[in-house]
Coordinates of C-alpha atoms in Angstrom, one line a residue:
X1 CA -20.7 13.6 -33.4
X2 CA -18.7 13.4 -30.3
X3 CA -18.6 10.1 -28.3
X4 CA -17.8 12.1 -25.2
X5 CA -20.5 11.1 -22.6
X6 CA -22.5 14.2 -21.1
X7 CA -22.0 14.8 -17.3
X8 CA -25.5 13.9 -15.8
X9 CA -24.8 16.9 -13.5
X10 CA -24.9 19.3 -16.6
X11 CA -28.3 17.8 -17.7
X12 CA -29.8 18.2 -14.2
X13 CA -28.6 21.8 -14.0
X14 CA -30.0 22.7 -17.5
X15 CA -33.3 21.1 -16.9
X16 CA -33.9 22.9 -13.7
X17 CA -32.6 26.1 -15.1
X18 CA -35.2 25.8 -17.7
X19 CA -38.0 25.1 -15.1
X20 CA -37.0 28.3 -13.3
X21 CA -36.9 30.3 -16.4
X22 CA -40.3 28.9 -17.4
X23 CA -42.0 30.0 -14.3
X24 CA -40.5 33.6 -14.9
X25 CA -42.0 33.4 -18.3
X26 CA -45.2 32.2 -17.1
X27 CA -45.4 34.9 -14.4
X28 CA -44.8 37.8 -16.9
X29 CA -47.4 36.2 -19.1
X30 CA -50.0 36.0 -16.4
X31 CA -49.2 39.7 -15.4
X32 CA -49.5 40.8 -19.0
X33 CA -52.7 39.0 -19.3
X34 CA -54.1 40.4 -16.2
X35 CA -53.4 44.0 -17.0
X36 CA -54.8 43.5 -20.4
X37 CA -58.1 42.0 -19.0
X38 CA -58.2 45.0 -16.5
X39 CA -58.7 47.4 -19.1
X40 CA -61.7 45.6 -20.1
X41 CA -63.2 44.3 -17.0
X42 CA -62.8 45.8 -13.5
X43 CA -62.7 42.9 -11.0
X44 CA -60.9 42.3 -7.7
X45 CA -59.5 39.1 -8.9
X46 CA -57.7 40.4 -11.8
X47 CA -56.2 43.0 -9.7
X48 CA -55.0 40.1 -7.1
X49 CA -53.8 38.0 -10.1
X50 CA -51.8 40.9 -11.4
X51 CA -50.4 41.7 -8.0
X52 CA -49.4 38.1 -7.2
X53 CA -47.8 37.4 -10.7
X54 CA -45.9 40.8 -10.6
X55 CA -44.6 39.9 -7.1
X56 CA -43.7 36.3 -8.5
X57 CA -41.8 38.1 -11.2
X58 CA -39.8 40.5 -9.1
X59 CA -39.0 37.7 -6.5
X60 CA -37.9 35.2 -9.2
X61 CA -35.9 37.7 -11.0
X62 CA -34.2 38.8 -7.7
X63 CA -33.4 35.2 -6.9
X64 CA -32.0 34.6 -10.4
X65 CA -29.7 37.6 -9.9
X66 CA -28.6 36.2 -6.3
X67 CA -27.9 32.7 -7.7
X68 CA -26.0 33.9 -10.8
X69 CA -24.1 36.6 -9.1
X70 CA -22.3 33.7 -7.0
X71 CA -20.9 32.4 -10.2
X72 CA -20.5 35.0 -12.9
X73 CA -21.6 38.6 -13.5
X74 CA -25.2 38.6 -14.5
X75 CA -25.9 39.4 -18.1
X76 CA -21.9 40.1 -18.2
X77 CA -22.1 43.3 -16.4
X78 CA -19.0 43.6 -14.4
X79 CA -19.9 47.1 -13.2
X80 CA -22.6 45.6 -10.8
X81 CA -20.6 45.2 -7.4
X82 CA -20.4 42.1 -5.5
X83 CA -21.1 39.7 -8.3
X84 CA -19.0 36.7 -9.6
X85 CA -18.3 36.1 -5.9
X86 CA -16.7 32.6 -6.3
X87 CA -14.3 33.3 -9.0
X88 CA -13.1 36.6 -7.6
X89 CA -12.7 35.5 -4.2
X90 CA -11.6 31.9 -4.9
X91 CA -8.4 32.3 -2.8
X92 CA -10.2 33.7 0.3
X93 CA -12.8 31.2 -0.1
X94 CA -10.1 28.6 -0.1
X95 CA -8.4 29.9 3.0
X96 CA -11.9 30.0 4.7
X97 CA -12.2 26.4 3.7
X98 CA -8.9 25.4 5.0
X99 CA -9.5 27.3 8.3
X100 CA -13.0 25.4 8.8
X101 CA -11.5 22.0 8.2
X102 CA -8.4 22.6 10.3
X103 CA -10.5 24.0 13.2
X104 CA -13.4 21.8 13.3
X105 CA -12.4 18.6 12.0
X106 CA -8.6 18.4 12.6
X107 CA -8.4 19.8 16.1
X108 CA -6.6 17.9 18.5
X109 CA -9.3 17.4 21.0
X110 CA -11.9 16.4 18.3
X111 CA -9.4 13.7 16.9
X112 CA -8.2 12.5 20.2
X113 CA -11.9 12.2 21.4
X114 CA -12.9 10.2 18.2
X115 CA -9.8 8.0 18.8
X116 CA -10.7 7.3 22.2
X117 CA -14.2 6.4 21.3
X118 CA -13.1 3.7 18.8
X119 CA -11.8 0.4 20.2
X120 CA -8.9 0.3 17.7
X121 CA -7.6 -3.1 18.9
X122 CA -10.7 -4.9 18.6
X123 CA -11.6 -3.2 15.2
X124 CA -8.2 -4.2 13.9
X125 CA -8.8 -7.8 15.2
X126 CA -12.0 -8.1 13.6
X127 CA -10.8 -6.8 10.2
X128 CA -7.7 -9.3 10.4
X129 CA -10.0 -12.3 11.2
X130 CA -12.1 -11.4 8.2
X131 CA -11.4 -14.1 5.6
X132 CA -12.0 -11.7 2.7
X133 CA -10.1 -9.0 4.2
X134 CA -6.9 -11.1 5.1
X135 CA -7.3 -12.8 1.4
X136 CA -7.3 -9.4 -0.1
X137 CA -4.4 -8.2 1.8
X138 CA -2.3 -11.2 0.9
X139 CA -3.2 -10.8 -2.7
X140 CA -2.0 -7.1 -2.6
X141 CA 1.1 -8.0 -0.8
X142 CA 1.9 -10.9 -3.5
X143 CA 1.0 -8.5 -6.3
X144 CA 3.1 -5.6 -4.5
X145 CA 6.2 -7.9 -3.8
X146 CA 5.8 -9.1 -7.7
X147 CA 6.1 -5.3 -9.0
X148 CA 9.0 -4.6 -6.6
X149 CA 11.0 -7.4 -7.7
X150 CA 10.3 -6.7 -11.3
X151 CA 11.6 -3.0 -10.7
X152 CA 14.7 -4.4 -8.8
X153 CA 15.6 -6.8 -11.8
X154 CA 16.1 -3.8 -14.1
X155 CA 19.7 -4.0 -15.4
X156 CA 20.8 -0.6 -14.0
X157 CA 19.3 -1.5 -10.7
X158 CA 21.0 -4.9 -10.8
X159 CA 24.4 -3.2 -11.6
X160 CA 24.1 -0.6 -8.8
X161 CA 22.9 -3.3 -6.2
X162 CA 25.9 -5.6 -7.2
X163 CA 28.3 -2.8 -7.0
X164 CA 26.8 -1.8 -3.6
X165 CA 26.7 -5.1 -2.2
X166 CA 30.1 -6.1 -3.5
X167 CA 31.8 -3.2 -1.6
X168 CA 29.9 -4.1 1.6
X169 CA 30.6 -7.9 1.3
X170 CA 34.4 -7.0 0.8
X171 CA 34.3 -5.8 4.7
X172 CA 32.7 -8.9 5.7
X173 CA 34.9 -10.9 8.1
X174 CA 34.0 -14.2 6.4
X175 CA 36.7 -15.9 8.5
X176 CA 35.2 -14.7 11.7
X177 CA 31.8 -15.6 10.3
X178 CA 32.5 -19.1 9.4
X179 CA 34.3 -19.6 12.9
X180 CA 31.1 -18.4 14.7
X181 CA 29.2 -20.5 12.6
X182 CA 31.3 -23.6 13.5
X183 CA 31.5 -22.9 17.2
X184 CA 27.7 -22.3 17.3
X185 CA 27.1 -25.5 15.3
X186 CA 29.2 -27.6 17.5
X187 CA 28.4 -26.2 20.7
X188 CA 27.0 -28.4 23.2
X189 CA 27.5 -31.4 20.8
X190 CA 24.6 -30.1 18.8
X191 CA 26.3 -31.8 15.6
X192 CA 26.7 -35.1 16.9
X193 CA 23.2 -36.2 16.2
X194 CA 23.6 -35.1 12.5
X195 CA 27.1 -36.6 12.1
X196 CA 25.7 -40.1 13.6
X197 CA 22.7 -39.9 11.0
X198 CA 25.2 -39.2 8.0
X199 CA 27.4 -41.9 9.2
X200 CA 24.5 -44.5 9.5
X201 CA 23.2 -43.3 6.1
X202 CA 26.8 -44.0 4.5
X203 CA 26.9 -47.3 6.3
X204 CA 23.6 -48.5 5.0
X205 CA 24.4 -47.4 1.4
X206 CA 27.7 -49.2 1.7
X207 CA 25.7 -52.4 2.5
X208 CA 24.1 -52.4 -0.8
X209 CA 25.9 -54.8 -3.4
X210 CA 25.7 -52.6 -6.3
X211 CA 27.4 -49.8 -4.2
X212 CA 30.2 -52.1 -3.0
X213 CA 30.8 -53.2 -6.9
X214 CA 30.9 -49.6 -7.9
X215 CA 33.3 -48.8 -4.8
X216 CA 35.4 -52.0 -5.9
X217 CA 35.8 -50.8 -9.5
X218 CA 36.9 -47.2 -8.4
X219 CA 39.4 -48.8 -5.8
X220 CA 40.9 -51.1 -8.4
X221 CA 40.9 -48.0 -11.1
X222 CA 42.7 -45.9 -8.7
X223 CA 45.0 -47.9 -6.3
X224 CA 44.9 -51.0 -8.4
X225 CA 48.9 -50.7 -9.5
X226 CA 49.8 -50.2 -5.9
X227 CA 47.8 -53.3 -4.9
X228 CA 49.5 -55.4 -7.6
X229 CA 53.0 -53.9 -6.8
X230 CA 52.4 -55.1 -3.1
X231 CA 51.1 -58.5 -4.4
X232 CA 47.5 -57.9 -2.9
X233 CA 45.1 -60.0 -4.6
X234 CA 41.1 -59.4 -4.8
X235 CA 40.5 -60.8 -1.4
X236 CA 42.8 -58.3 0.2
X237 CA 41.0 -55.5 -2.1
X238 CA 37.6 -56.7 -0.7
X239 CA 38.9 -56.9 3.2
X240 CA 40.0 -53.1 2.5
X241 CA 36.6 -52.2 1.5
X242 CA 35.0 -54.2 4.1
X243 CA 37.2 -52.6 6.8
X244 CA 36.3 -49.5 5.7
X245 CA 32.4 -50.1 5.9
X246 CA 32.9 -51.6 9.3
X247 CA 34.9 -48.3 10.4
X248 CA 32.0 -46.2 9.2
X249 CA 29.5 -48.5 11.2
X250 CA 31.5 -48.3 14.3
X251 CA 31.8 -44.6 14.1
X252 CA 28.0 -44.2 13.6
X253 CA 27.3 -46.1 16.6
X254 CA 29.9 -44.6 18.9
X255 CA 29.9 -40.9 19.3
X256 CA 33.2 -41.3 21.6
X257 CA 34.9 -43.3 18.7
X258 CA 38.6 -42.4 18.4
X259 CA 38.4 -41.2 14.9
X260 CA 35.2 -39.2 15.6
X261 CA 37.2 -37.5 18.5
X262 CA 39.9 -37.0 16.3
X263 CA 37.8 -35.1 13.5
X264 CA 36.0 -33.0 16.4
X265 CA 39.6 -31.9 17.5
X266 CA 40.6 -30.9 13.8
X267 CA 37.2 -29.0 13.0
X268 CA 37.8 -27.1 16.5
X269 CA 41.1 -26.4 15.7
X270 CA 40.3 -25.2 12.3
X271 CA 37.7 -22.8 13.9
X272 CA 40.4 -21.4 16.1
X273 CA 42.9 -20.9 13.2
X274 CA 40.0 -19.0 11.3
X275 CA 40.3 -16.4 14.2
X276 CA 43.9 -16.4 14.9
X277 CA 45.9 -17.5 11.7
X278 CA 46.7 -14.6 9.8
X279 CA 47.7 -16.5 6.8
X280 CA 44.6 -18.6 6.6
X281 CA 42.4 -15.5 7.1
X282 CA 44.2 -13.8 4.3
X283 CA 43.5 -16.8 2.0
X284 CA 39.8 -16.8 3.1
X285 CA 39.5 -13.0 2.2
X286 CA 41.3 -13.6 -1.2
X287 CA 38.7 -16.4 -1.8
X288 CA 35.9 -13.9 -0.8
X289 CA 37.2 -11.4 -3.3
X290 CA 37.7 -13.7 -6.1
X291 CA 34.2 -15.0 -5.9
X292 CA 32.7 -11.4 -5.6
X293 CA 34.6 -10.3 -8.6
X294 CA 33.9 -13.6 -10.5
X295 CA 31.6 -13.2 -13.7
X296 CA 30.1 -16.7 -12.9
X297 CA 29.0 -15.6 -9.4
X298 CA 27.3 -12.4 -10.8
X299 CA 25.6 -14.5 -13.3
X300 CA 24.6 -16.8 -10.9
X301 CA 23.2 -14.3 -8.6
X302 CA 21.3 -12.8 -11.4
X303 CA 19.9 -16.1 -12.4
X304 CA 18.8 -16.8 -8.9
X305 CA 17.0 -13.4 -8.8
X306 CA 15.4 -14.0 -12.2
X307 CA 14.1 -17.2 -11.1
X308 CA 12.8 -15.8 -7.8
X309 CA 11.1 -12.8 -9.8
X310 CA 9.5 -15.3 -12.1
X311 CA 8.4 -17.7 -9.5
X312 CA 6.8 -14.7 -7.5
X313 CA 5.1 -13.2 -10.7
X314 CA 3.5 -16.7 -11.5
X315 CA 2.6 -17.1 -8.0
X316 CA 0.8 -13.6 -7.6
X317 CA -1.0 -14.4 -10.8
X318 CA -2.6 -17.5 -9.5
X319 CA -5.7 -17.7 -7.5
X320 CA -4.2 -20.2 -5.1
X321 CA -1.0 -17.9 -4.5
X322 CA 1.3 -19.4 -1.8
X323 CA 2.5 -15.8 -0.9
X324 CA -1.0 -14.7 -0.5
X325 CA -2.1 -17.7 1.4
X326 CA 0.8 -17.2 3.8
X327 CA 0.1 -13.7 4.4
X328 CA -3.5 -14.5 4.9
X329 CA -2.8 -17.2 7.3
X330 CA -0.4 -14.7 9.3
X331 CA -2.9 -12.0 9.4
X332 CA -5.7 -14.3 10.6
X333 CA -3.5 -15.6 13.4
X334 CA -2.6 -12.2 14.7
X335 CA -6.2 -11.3 14.5
X336 CA -7.2 -14.3 16.6
X337 CA -4.5 -13.6 19.2
X338 CA -5.8 -10.0 19.3
X339 CA -9.3 -11.3 19.8
X340 CA -8.2 -13.6 22.6
X341 CA -6.0 -11.1 24.5
X342 CA -7.8 -8.0 25.9
X343 CA -4.4 -6.7 27.2
X344 CA -2.8 -6.8 23.9
X345 CA -5.9 -5.1 22.2
X346 CA -5.7 -2.3 24.9
X347 CA -1.9 -2.0 24.1
X348 CA -2.6 -1.7 20.3
X349 CA -5.3 1.0 20.9
X350 CA -3.1 2.9 23.5
X351 CA -0.2 2.8 21.0
X352 CA -2.1 4.0 18.0
X353 CA -3.5 6.9 20.2
X354 CA -0.2 8.0 21.7
X355 CA 1.3 7.8 18.1
X356 CA -1.3 9.6 16.4
X357 CA -2.3 12.4 18.8
X358 CA 1.2 14.2 19.0
X359 CA 0.8 14.1 15.0
X360 CA -2.2 16.1 15.0
X361 CA -0.9 19.4 15.5
X362 CA 2.1 18.8 13.9
X363 CA 0.2 18.0 10.5
X364 CA -2.9 20.2 10.7
X365 CA -1.1 23.3 9.6
X366 CA 0.5 21.1 6.8
X367 CA -2.9 19.9 5.7
X368 CA -4.5 23.6 5.9
X369 CA -1.5 24.8 3.7
X370 CA -2.0 21.9 1.2
X371 CA -5.6 22.9 0.7
X372 CA -4.9 26.7 0.3
X373 CA -2.3 25.7 -2.1
X374 CA -4.5 23.5 -4.2
X375 CA -7.1 25.9 -4.3
X376 CA -4.8 28.8 -5.2
X377 CA -3.5 26.6 -8.1
X378 CA -6.8 25.9 -9.4
X379 CA -8.3 27.8 -12.5
X380 CA -11.1 30.2 -11.2
X381 CA -13.2 29.1 -14.2
X382 CA -12.8 25.6 -13.5
X383 CA -13.4 25.7 -9.9
X384 CA -16.6 27.9 -10.7
X385 CA -17.9 25.5 -13.1
X386 CA -17.3 22.5 -10.7
X387 CA -18.8 24.2 -7.9
X388 CA -22.0 25.0 -10.1
X389 CA -22.3 21.6 -11.4
X390 CA -22.0 20.4 -7.8
X391 CA -24.5 22.8 -6.2
X392 CA -26.1 24.7 -8.9
X393 CA -29.0 22.4 -9.3
X394 CA -30.1 22.5 -5.6
X395 CA -29.7 26.4 -6.1
X396 CA -32.2 26.4 -8.7
X397 CA -34.8 25.5 -6.1
X398 CA -33.9 28.9 -4.5
X399 CA -35.5 30.5 -7.7
X400 CA -38.5 28.1 -7.6
X401 CA -39.2 29.2 -4.0
X402 CA -38.6 32.8 -4.9
X403 CA -41.1 32.9 -7.6
X404 CA -43.6 31.0 -5.4
X405 CA -43.1 32.9 -2.2
X406 CA -43.0 36.2 -4.4
X407 CA -46.6 35.4 -5.5
X408 CA -48.1 34.6 -2.1
X409 CA -46.4 37.8 -0.5
X410 CA -47.9 39.9 -3.6
X411 CA -51.3 38.5 -2.7
X412 CA -50.8 39.0 0.9
X413 CA -50.0 42.5 0.3
X414 CA -52.9 43.1 -2.0
X415 CA -55.2 41.6 0.6
X416 CA -53.9 43.7 3.2
X417 CA -54.0 46.9 1.1
X418 CA -57.6 46.0 0.2
X419 CA -58.5 45.7 3.7
X420 CA -57.2 49.1 4.7
X421 CA -58.8 50.8 1.8
X422 CA -62.1 49.4 3.0
X423 CA -61.6 50.4 6.5
X424 CA -61.0 54.0 5.6

């Protein structure tokens, strides 16, 4: 026994077909009974009943033929003209349907008029400020980003991306970029506050006894022989360290300190050399190339990408995803701005209309060709079956009505003929 579920449309169609057939059988049985009864009893009611059942039978059969002829040849008789209309004229029907959709639904005026009726900017703002919508979009972005990064982490794509990026980075003027960074960082003394903070941090740290002990230990280890050769004792070593700490403190408090100015001059000179010194530039380029060709660098980049992919995947799987939350907050902020700014909403609406309207004519023919091509590709039997399941149940009501209306017309004709006969 098959476990495949039965299409409810098939059940409904078969039930209504049985009802229509039962009506025809009932009309035939009534006609037969009326004719037999007339042989034994002559009464106008029997004649009326026979006329009505006969007309009902004819009407029901005629409508059965009409409905069946849409989908197949009645009783399999192919010689009957204009039957099996849908399967034999499938392509023509498809072209007519495509023309109808293109002309009445995708006409430039119809679409443009509908776009003008809709306040696109306000509708977009309402959707963006809707919490459920912004969260759903945020989650979709997070999941989509995770999938993209997962695809990009494929070994072949990694190798391709590495080769492409390496060739692109080889043409990078790293010297000029470094010089530009130094110049922008030091322009208008922007770096002075950072330098001051760093020097103060060092000065504070060096005031710690534990740090001073560590410095003394390292100084004694590195330059102890020199101090002993010069006859310097521990006092001299301590004074040397103290002087260094004082110097750092003075530099931290005095932006115009001579040593800071000297370092500033050296940094500016180094930036200038990065632009003009060909030997230095060649050394920087050689360093760049060695870095790009380094297996360690390649492994490090892949490790970073793997960590990024893993973090994004883990974040996307969480209900409180950081990425989704950020995206949702951004969309909500954009929506609120749109709600507050009528001019911005009008600009969005007009921009969408100006973008979409020229595309209507351009893509309408493409949509029409797509519909025609899809219908041409459909199997005639499959298309016929789907159409019959879609509208066949409703078409059975035509058979019901044909049987009932036939009976009424039969009775009417009988009554008219009897009146004519009486008047003569």
